[in-house]
């Protein structure tokens, strides 16, 4: 039974080694259990998941940010997917974000 004083799990990204040699890792968004009941997708990519101990991520996994502009409606499905993927929200003007969800450029 978790105690009331226990801290919630730290939000952390999951990176996969690129399928192409010499390319940067890819951000992985989790697949819910109901979408992969046999665990087949998890098994196929398990060898590509990078951990803090992997030399490819020396110094640990980075903290990643997303931005959502006012040019498009904030859908909870999008925001929840980004949070579950381990990303934190940042202002569009902060320069911290790696992913910006916005309208089409004009």
CSV table of N, CA, C and O in Angstrom, one decimal:
chain,number,residue,atom,x,y,z
A,1,UNK,N,0.9,-1.2,0.0
A,1,UNK,CA,0.0,0.0,0.0
A,1,UNK,C,0.9,1.2,0.0
A,1,UNK,O,1.7,1.4,0.9
A,2,UNK,N,0.7,2.1,-1.0
A,2,UNK,CA,1.6,3.3,-1.1
A,2,UNK,C,1.2,4.3,0.1
A,2,UNK,O,0.1,4.4,0.4
A,3,UNK,N,2.2,4.9,0.6
A,3,UNK,CA,2.0,5.8,1.7
A,3,UNK,C,1.5,7.2,1.1
A,3,UNK,O,1.8,7.5,-0.1
A,4,UNK,N,0.9,8.0,1.9
A,4,UNK,CA,0.4,9.3,1.5
A,4,UNK,C,1.5,10.3,1.3
A,4,UNK,O,1.4,11.2,0.6
A,5,UNK,N,2.7,10.0,1.8
A,5,UNK,CA,3.8,10.9,1.7
A,5,UNK,C,4.7,10.5,0.6
A,5,UNK,O,5.7,11.2,0.3
A,6,UNK,N,4.5,9.4,-0.1
A,6,UNK,CA,5.3,8.9,-1.2
A,6,UNK,C,5.2,9.9,-2.4
A,6,UNK,O,4.1,10.3,-2.7
A,7,UNK,N,6.4,10.2,-3.0
A,7,UNK,CA,6.4,11.1,-4.1
A,7,UNK,C,5.8,10.3,-5.4
A,7,UNK,O,6.1,9.1,-5.5
A,8,UNK,N,5.1,11.0,-6.2
A,8,UNK,CA,4.7,10.3,-7.5
A,8,UNK,C,5.9,10.0,-8.4
A,8,UNK,O,7.0,10.7,-8.2
A,9,UNK,N,5.7,9.1,-9.2
A,9,UNK,CA,6.8,8.7,-10.1
A,9,UNK,C,7.3,9.9,-11.0
A,9,UNK,O,6.5,10.7,-11.4
A,10,UNK,N,8.6,10.1,-11.1
A,10,UNK,CA,9.1,11.2,-11.9
A,10,UNK,C,8.8,11.0,-13.4
A,10,UNK,O,8.9,9.9,-13.9
A,11,UNK,N,8.3,12.0,-14.0
A,11,UNK,CA,8.0,12.0,-15.4
A,11,UNK,C,9.3,11.9,-16.2
A,11,UNK,O,10.2,12.6,-16.0
A,12,UNK,N,9.4,10.8,-17.0
A,12,UNK,CA,10.6,10.6,-17.7
A,12,UNK,C,10.3,10.1,-19.2
A,12,UNK,O,9.4,9.4,-19.4
A,13,UNK,N,11.1,10.6,-20.1
A,13,UNK,CA,10.9,10.2,-21.5
A,13,UNK,C,11.5,8.8,-21.7
A,13,UNK,O,12.3,8.3,-20.9
A,14,UNK,N,11.1,8.2,-22.8
A,14,UNK,CA,11.7,7.0,-23.3
A,14,UNK,C,12.2,7.2,-24.7
A,14,UNK,O,11.5,7.7,-25.5
A,15,UNK,N,13.5,6.9,-24.8
A,15,UNK,CA,14.2,7.0,-26.1
A,15,UNK,C,14.5,5.7,-26.7
A,15,UNK,O,14.9,4.8,-26.0
A,16,UNK,N,14.3,5.6,-28.0
A,16,UNK,CA,14.7,4.3,-28.7
A,16,UNK,C,15.9,4.6,-29.6
A,16,UNK,O,16.0,5.7,-30.2
A,17,UNK,N,16.8,3.7,-29.7
A,17,UNK,CA,17.9,3.8,-30.6
A,17,UNK,C,17.3,3.9,-32.0
A,17,UNK,O,16.4,3.2,-32.3
A,18,UNK,N,17.9,4.7,-32.8
A,18,UNK,CA,17.5,4.8,-34.2
A,18,UNK,C,17.6,3.4,-34.9
A,18,UNK,O,18.6,2.7,-34.7
A,19,UNK,N,16.7,3.1,-35.8
A,19,UNK,CA,16.9,1.9,-36.6
A,19,UNK,C,17.9,2.1,-37.7
A,19,UNK,O,18.3,1.2,-38.4
A,20,UNK,N,18.4,3.4,-37.9
A,20,UNK,CA,19.4,3.7,-38.9
A,20,UNK,C,20.7,4.1,-38.2
A,20,UNK,O,20.7,4.9,-37.3
A,21,UNK,N,21.8,3.5,-38.6
A,21,UNK,CA,23.1,3.7,-38.0
A,21,UNK,C,23.5,5.2,-38.1
A,21,UNK,O,23.3,5.8,-39.2
A,22,UNK,N,24.0,5.7,-37.0
A,22,UNK,CA,24.5,7.1,-37.0
A,22,UNK,C,23.4,8.2,-36.8
A,22,UNK,O,23.7,9.4,-36.8
A,23,UNK,N,22.2,7.8,-36.6
A,23,UNK,CA,21.1,8.7,-36.4
A,23,UNK,C,20.8,8.9,-34.9
A,23,UNK,O,21.1,8.0,-34.1
A,24,UNK,N,20.1,10.0,-34.6
A,24,UNK,CA,19.8,10.3,-33.2
A,24,UNK,C,18.6,9.4,-32.7
A,24,UNK,O,17.9,8.9,-33.6
A,25,UNK,N,18.5,9.2,-31.4
A,25,UNK,CA,17.4,8.4,-30.9
A,25,UNK,C,16.0,9.1,-31.2
A,25,UNK,O,15.9,10.2,-31.6
A,26,UNK,N,15.0,8.3,-31.1
A,26,UNK,CA,13.6,8.7,-31.3
A,26,UNK,C,12.8,8.7,-30.0
A,26,UNK,O,13.0,7.8,-29.2
A,27,UNK,N,12.0,9.7,-29.8
A,27,UNK,CA,11.1,9.7,-28.7
A,27,UNK,C,10.0,8.7,-28.8
A,27,UNK,O,9.4,8.6,-29.9
A,28,UNK,N,9.8,7.9,-27.8
A,28,UNK,CA,8.8,6.9,-27.8
A,28,UNK,C,7.6,7.3,-26.9
A,28,UNK,O,7.8,7.6,-25.7
A,29,UNK,N,6.4,7.3,-27.4
A,29,UNK,CA,5.2,7.5,-26.6
A,29,UNK,C,4.7,6.1,-26.3
A,29,UNK,O,4.6,5.2,-27.1
A,30,UNK,N,4.3,5.9,-25.0
A,30,UNK,CA,3.9,4.6,-24.5
A,30,UNK,C,2.6,4.1,-25.2
A,30,UNK,O,1.7,4.9,-25.6
A,31,UNK,N,2.5,2.8,-25.4
A,31,UNK,CA,1.3,2.2,-26.0
A,31,UNK,C,0.5,1.7,-24.8
A,31,UNK,O,1.0,0.9,-24.0
A,32,UNK,N,-0.8,2.0,-24.7
A,32,UNK,CA,-1.6,1.5,-23.6
A,32,UNK,C,-1.8,0.0,-23.7
A,32,UNK,O,-1.7,-0.6,-24.8
A,33,UNK,N,-1.9,-0.6,-22.5
A,33,UNK,CA,-2.1,-2.1,-22.5
A,33,UNK,C,-3.2,-2.6,-23.3
A,33,UNK,O,-3.1,-3.6,-24.0
A,34,UNK,N,-4.3,-1.8,-23.4
A,34,UNK,CA,-5.5,-2.3,-24.2
A,34,UNK,C,-5.2,-2.3,-25.7
A,34,UNK,O,-5.8,-3.0,-26.4
A,35,UNK,N,-4.2,-1.5,-26.1
A,35,UNK,CA,-3.8,-1.5,-27.5
A,35,UNK,C,-2.8,-2.5,-27.9
A,35,UNK,O,-2.6,-2.7,-29.1
A,36,UNK,N,-2.2,-3.1,-26.9
A,36,UNK,CA,-1.2,-4.2,-27.2
A,36,UNK,C,-1.3,-5.3,-26.2
A,36,UNK,O,-0.5,-5.5,-25.3
A,37,UNK,N,-2.5,-6.0,-26.2
A,37,UNK,CA,-2.8,-7.0,-25.2
A,37,UNK,C,-1.8,-8.1,-25.0
A,37,UNK,O,-1.5,-8.6,-23.9
A,38,UNK,N,-1.1,-8.5,-26.1
A,38,UNK,CA,-0.1,-9.6,-26.0
A,38,UNK,C,1.3,-9.1,-25.7
A,38,UNK,O,2.2,-9.9,-25.6
A,39,UNK,N,1.5,-7.8,-25.7
A,39,UNK,CA,2.8,-7.2,-25.4
A,39,UNK,C,3.8,-7.4,-26.6
A,39,UNK,O,5.0,-7.2,-26.4
A,40,UNK,N,3.2,-7.7,-27.8
A,40,UNK,CA,4.1,-7.9,-28.9
A,40,UNK,C,4.9,-6.6,-29.3
A,40,UNK,O,6.1,-6.7,-29.6
A,41,UNK,N,4.3,-5.5,-29.3
A,41,UNK,CA,5.0,-4.2,-29.6
A,41,UNK,C,6.1,-3.9,-28.7
A,41,UNK,O,7.2,-3.6,-29.1
A,42,UNK,N,5.8,-4.1,-27.4
A,42,UNK,CA,6.9,-3.9,-26.4
A,42,UNK,C,8.0,-4.9,-26.6
A,42,UNK,O,9.2,-4.5,-26.4
A,43,UNK,N,7.8,-6.1,-26.9
A,43,UNK,CA,8.8,-7.1,-27.1
A,43,UNK,C,9.7,-6.8,-28.3
A,43,UNK,O,10.9,-6.9,-28.2
A,44,UNK,N,9.1,-6.3,-29.4
A,44,UNK,CA,9.9,-6.0,-30.6
A,44,UNK,C,10.8,-4.8,-30.4
A,44,UNK,O,11.8,-4.7,-31.1
A,45,UNK,N,10.5,-3.8,-29.6
A,45,UNK,CA,11.3,-2.7,-29.4
A,45,UNK,C,12.2,-2.7,-28.2
A,45,UNK,O,13.0,-1.8,-28.0
A,46,UNK,N,12.0,-3.7,-27.3
A,46,UNK,CA,12.7,-3.7,-26.0
A,46,UNK,C,14.2,-3.5,-26.2
A,46,UNK,O,14.9,-2.8,-25.4
A,47,UNK,N,14.9,-4.1,-27.1
A,47,UNK,CA,16.3,-4.0,-27.3
A,47,UNK,C,16.8,-2.6,-27.7
A,47,UNK,O,17.9,-2.3,-27.6
A,48,UNK,N,15.8,-1.8,-28.2
A,48,UNK,CA,16.2,-0.5,-28.7
A,48,UNK,C,16.0,0.6,-27.6
A,48,UNK,O,16.4,1.7,-27.8
A,49,UNK,N,15.3,0.3,-26.5
A,49,UNK,CA,15.1,1.3,-25.5
A,49,UNK,C,16.4,1.7,-24.8
A,49,UNK,O,17.2,0.8,-24.4
A,50,UNK,N,16.7,3.0,-24.7
A,50,UNK,CA,17.9,3.5,-24.0
A,50,UNK,C,17.6,3.7,-22.6
A,50,UNK,O,16.5,4.2,-22.2
A,51,UNK,N,18.5,3.4,-21.7
A,51,UNK,CA,18.3,3.7,-20.3
A,51,UNK,C,19.4,4.7,-19.8
A,51,UNK,O,20.3,5.1,-20.6
A,52,UNK,N,19.3,5.2,-18.6
A,52,UNK,CA,20.3,6.1,-18.0
A,52,UNK,C,21.7,5.6,-18.1
A,52,UNK,O,22.6,6.3,-18.1
A,53,UNK,N,21.8,4.3,-18.0
A,53,UNK,CA,23.1,3.6,-17.9
A,53,UNK,C,23.8,3.5,-19.3
A,53,UNK,O,24.9,3.2,-19.4
A,54,UNK,N,23.0,3.7,-20.4
A,54,UNK,CA,23.5,3.5,-21.7
A,54,UNK,C,24.5,4.6,-22.1
A,54,UNK,O,24.2,5.8,-21.8
A,55,UNK,N,25.6,4.3,-22.7
A,55,UNK,CA,26.6,5.3,-23.0
A,55,UNK,C,26.1,6.3,-24.1
A,55,UNK,O,26.6,7.5,-24.1
A,56,UNK,N,25.0,6.0,-24.8
A,56,UNK,CA,24.5,6.9,-25.8
A,56,UNK,C,23.8,8.1,-25.1
A,56,UNK,O,23.6,9.1,-25.8
A,57,UNK,N,23.4,7.9,-23.9
A,57,UNK,CA,22.8,9.0,-23.2
A,57,UNK,C,23.6,9.4,-21.9
A,57,UNK,O,23.1,9.5,-20.8
A,58,UNK,N,24.9,9.6,-22.2
A,58,UNK,CA,25.8,9.9,-21.1
A,58,UNK,C,25.3,11.1,-20.3
A,58,UNK,O,24.8,12.1,-20.9
A,59,UNK,N,25.2,11.0,-19.0
A,59,UNK,CA,24.7,12.1,-18.2
A,59,UNK,C,23.2,11.9,-17.9
A,59,UNK,O,22.6,12.8,-17.2
A,60,UNK,N,22.6,10.9,-18.4
A,60,UNK,CA,21.2,10.6,-18.1
A,60,UNK,C,20.3,11.1,-19.2
A,60,UNK,O,20.7,11.9,-20.1
A,61,UNK,N,19.1,10.7,-19.2
A,61,UNK,CA,18.1,11.1,-20.2
A,61,UNK,C,17.7,12.6,-20.0
A,61,UNK,O,17.6,13.0,-18.8
A,62,UNK,N,17.5,13.3,-21.0
A,62,UNK,CA,17.3,14.7,-20.9
A,62,UNK,C,15.8,15.0,-20.4
A,62,UNK,O,15.0,14.1,-20.6
A,63,UNK,N,15.6,16.1,-19.9
A,63,UNK,CA,14.2,16.6,-19.6
A,63,UNK,C,13.8,17.3,-20.8
A,63,UNK,O,14.4,18.2,-21.3
A,64,UNK,N,12.6,16.9,-21.4
A,64,UNK,CA,12.2,17.5,-22.6
A,64,UNK,C,10.9,18.2,-22.4
A,64,UNK,O,10.1,17.9,-21.6
A,65,UNK,N,10.7,19.3,-23.3
A,65,UNK,CA,9.6,20.2,-23.1
A,65,UNK,C,8.8,20.3,-24.4
A,65,UNK,O,9.3,20.1,-25.5
A,66,UNK,N,7.5,20.6,-24.3
A,66,UNK,CA,6.7,20.9,-25.4
A,66,UNK,C,6.0,22.2,-25.2
A,66,UNK,O,5.9,22.7,-24.1
A,67,UNK,N,5.6,22.8,-26.3
A,67,UNK,CA,4.8,24.1,-26.3
A,67,UNK,C,3.5,23.9,-27.1
A,67,UNK,O,3.5,23.2,-28.0
A,68,UNK,N,2.5,24.6,-26.6
A,68,UNK,CA,1.2,24.5,-27.3
A,68,UNK,C,0.8,26.0,-27.5
A,68,UNK,O,0.6,26.7,-26.5
A,69,UNK,N,0.6,26.4,-28.7
A,69,UNK,CA,0.3,27.8,-29.0
A,69,UNK,C,-1.2,28.0,-28.9
A,69,UNK,O,-2.0,27.1,-28.9
A,70,UNK,N,-1.6,29.3,-29.0
A,70,UNK,CA,-3.0,29.7,-28.9
A,70,UNK,C,-3.7,29.5,-30.3
A,70,UNK,O,-4.9,29.7,-30.5
A,71,UNK,N,-2.9,29.2,-31.3
A,71,UNK,CA,-3.4,29.1,-32.7
A,71,UNK,C,-4.2,27.9,-33.0
A,71,UNK,O,-4.9,27.7,-34.0
A,72,UNK,N,-4.2,26.9,-32.0
A,72,UNK,CA,-5.0,25.7,-32.2
A,72,UNK,C,-5.6,25.4,-30.8
A,72,UNK,O,-5.1,25.7,-29.8
A,73,UNK,N,-6.8,24.7,-30.8
A,73,UNK,CA,-7.5,24.3,-29.6
A,73,UNK,C,-6.7,23.3,-28.8
A,73,UNK,O,-6.0,22.5,-29.4
A,74,UNK,N,-6.7,23.4,-27.5
A,74,UNK,CA,-6.0,22.5,-26.6
A,74,UNK,C,-6.9,21.2,-26.4
A,74,UNK,O,-7.8,21.3,-25.6
A,75,UNK,N,-6.6,20.2,-27.1
A,75,UNK,CA,-7.3,18.9,-26.9
A,75,UNK,C,-6.6,18.1,-25.8
A,75,UNK,O,-5.4,18.0,-25.8
A,76,UNK,N,-7.4,17.6,-24.8
A,76,UNK,CA,-6.9,16.9,-23.7
A,76,UNK,C,-6.1,15.6,-24.2
A,76,UNK,O,-5.1,15.2,-23.6
A,77,UNK,N,-6.6,15.0,-25.3
A,77,UNK,CA,-5.9,13.8,-25.8
A,77,UNK,C,-4.4,14.2,-26.2
A,77,UNK,O,-3.5,13.4,-25.9
A,78,UNK,N,-4.2,15.3,-26.8
A,78,UNK,CA,-2.9,15.7,-27.2
A,78,UNK,C,-2.0,16.0,-25.9
A,78,UNK,O,-0.9,15.5,-25.8
A,79,UNK,N,-2.6,16.8,-25.0
A,79,UNK,CA,-1.8,17.2,-23.8
A,79,UNK,C,-1.5,16.0,-23.0
A,79,UNK,O,-0.4,15.9,-22.5
A,80,UNK,N,-2.5,15.1,-22.8
A,80,UNK,CA,-2.2,13.9,-22.0
A,80,UNK,C,-1.2,13.0,-22.6
A,80,UNK,O,-0.3,12.4,-22.0
A,81,UNK,N,-1.2,12.9,-24.0
A,81,UNK,CA,-0.2,12.0,-24.7
A,81,UNK,C,1.2,12.6,-24.5
A,81,UNK,O,2.1,11.9,-24.2
A,82,UNK,N,1.3,13.9,-24.6
A,82,UNK,CA,2.6,14.6,-24.4
A,82,UNK,C,3.1,14.4,-22.9
A,82,UNK,O,4.3,14.1,-22.7
A,83,UNK,N,2.2,14.5,-22.0
A,83,UNK,CA,2.6,14.3,-20.6
A,83,UNK,C,3.0,12.9,-20.3
A,83,UNK,O,4.0,12.6,-19.6
A,84,UNK,N,2.2,11.9,-20.8
A,84,UNK,CA,2.5,10.5,-20.6
A,84,UNK,C,3.8,10.1,-21.3
A,84,UNK,O,4.5,9.2,-20.9
A,85,UNK,N,4.1,10.8,-22.4
A,85,UNK,CA,5.4,10.6,-23.0
A,85,UNK,C,6.6,11.2,-22.3
A,85,UNK,O,7.7,11.0,-22.7
A,86,UNK,N,6.3,11.9,-21.2
A,86,UNK,CA,7.4,12.4,-20.3
A,86,UNK,C,7.8,13.8,-20.6
A,86,UNK,O,8.7,14.3,-19.9
A,87,UNK,N,7.1,14.5,-21.4
A,87,UNK,CA,7.4,15.9,-21.7
A,87,UNK,C,6.7,16.9,-20.8
A,87,UNK,O,5.6,16.6,-20.2
A,88,UNK,N,7.4,18.0,-20.5
A,88,UNK,CA,6.9,19.0,-19.6
A,88,UNK,C,6.5,20.2,-20.5
A,88,UNK,O,7.1,20.4,-21.5
A,89,UNK,N,5.5,21.0,-20.1
A,89,UNK,CA,5.1,22.1,-20.8
A,89,UNK,C,5.9,23.3,-20.6
A,89,UNK,O,6.4,23.6,-19.5
A,90,UNK,N,6.2,24.1,-21.6
A,90,UNK,CA,7.0,25.3,-21.6
A,90,UNK,C,6.3,26.4,-22.5
A,90,UNK,O,5.6,26.0,-23.4
A,91,UNK,N,6.6,27.6,-22.2
A,91,UNK,CA,6.1,28.7,-23.0
A,91,UNK,C,6.7,28.7,-24.4
A,91,UNK,O,7.8,28.3,-24.6
A,92,UNK,N,5.9,29.1,-25.4
A,92,UNK,CA,6.4,29.1,-26.7
A,92,UNK,C,7.6,30.0,-26.9
A,92,UNK,O,8.4,29.8,-27.7
A,93,UNK,N,7.7,31.0,-26.0
A,93,UNK,CA,8.7,32.0,-26.1
A,93,UNK,C,10.0,31.6,-25.3
A,93,UNK,O,11.0,32.3,-25.3
A,94,UNK,N,9.9,30.5,-24.6
A,94,UNK,CA,11.0,30.1,-23.7
A,94,UNK,C,12.2,29.6,-24.4
A,94,UNK,O,13.3,29.7,-23.9
A,95,UNK,N,12.0,29.0,-25.6
A,95,UNK,CA,13.1,28.4,-26.3
A,95,UNK,C,13.5,27.0,-25.7
A,95,UNK,O,14.5,26.5,-26.2
A,96,UNK,N,12.8,26.5,-24.7
A,96,UNK,CA,13.2,25.2,-24.1
A,96,UNK,C,12.6,24.0,-24.9
A,96,UNK,O,13.1,22.9,-24.8
A,97,UNK,N,11.5,24.3,-25.6
A,97,UNK,CA,10.7,23.2,-26.2
A,97,UNK,C,11.4,22.4,-27.3
A,97,UNK,O,12.1,23.1,-28.1
A,98,UNK,N,11.1,21.1,-27.4
A,98,UNK,CA,11.6,20.3,-28.5
A,98,UNK,C,10.4,20.0,-29.5
A,98,UNK,O,10.7,19.7,-30.6
A,99,UNK,N,9.2,20.2,-29.0
A,99,UNK,CA,8.0,19.9,-29.8
A,99,UNK,C,7.1,21.1,-29.7
A,99,UNK,O,6.8,21.5,-28.5
A,100,UNK,N,6.6,21.6,-30.8
A,100,UNK,CA,5.6,22.7,-30.7
A,100,UNK,C,4.3,22.3,-31.4
A,100,UNK,O,4.4,22.0,-32.6
A,101,UNK,N,3.2,22.3,-30.7
A,101,UNK,CA,1.9,22.0,-31.3
A,101,UNK,C,1.2,23.3,-31.6
A,101,UNK,O,0.9,24.0,-30.7
A,102,UNK,N,0.9,23.5,-32.9
A,102,UNK,CA,0.4,24.8,-33.3
A,102,UNK,C,-0.4,24.6,-34.5
A,102,UNK,O,-0.6,23.5,-35.0
A,103,UNK,N,-0.9,25.7,-35.1
A,103,UNK,CA,-1.6,25.7,-36.3
A,103,UNK,C,-0.7,25.6,-37.5
A,103,UNK,O,0.6,25.6,-37.3
A,104,UNK,N,-1.2,25.5,-38.7
A,104,UNK,CA,-0.4,25.5,-39.9
A,104,UNK,C,0.3,26.8,-40.1
A,104,UNK,O,-0.4,27.9,-40.0
A,105,UNK,N,1.6,26.9,-40.5
A,105,UNK,CA,2.2,28.2,-40.8
A,105,UNK,C,1.6,28.8,-42.0
A,105,UNK,O,1.2,28.1,-42.9
A,106,UNK,N,1.5,30.1,-42.0
A,106,UNK,CA,0.9,30.8,-43.1
A,106,UNK,C,1.9,31.5,-43.9
A,106,UNK,O,3.0,31.9,-43.6
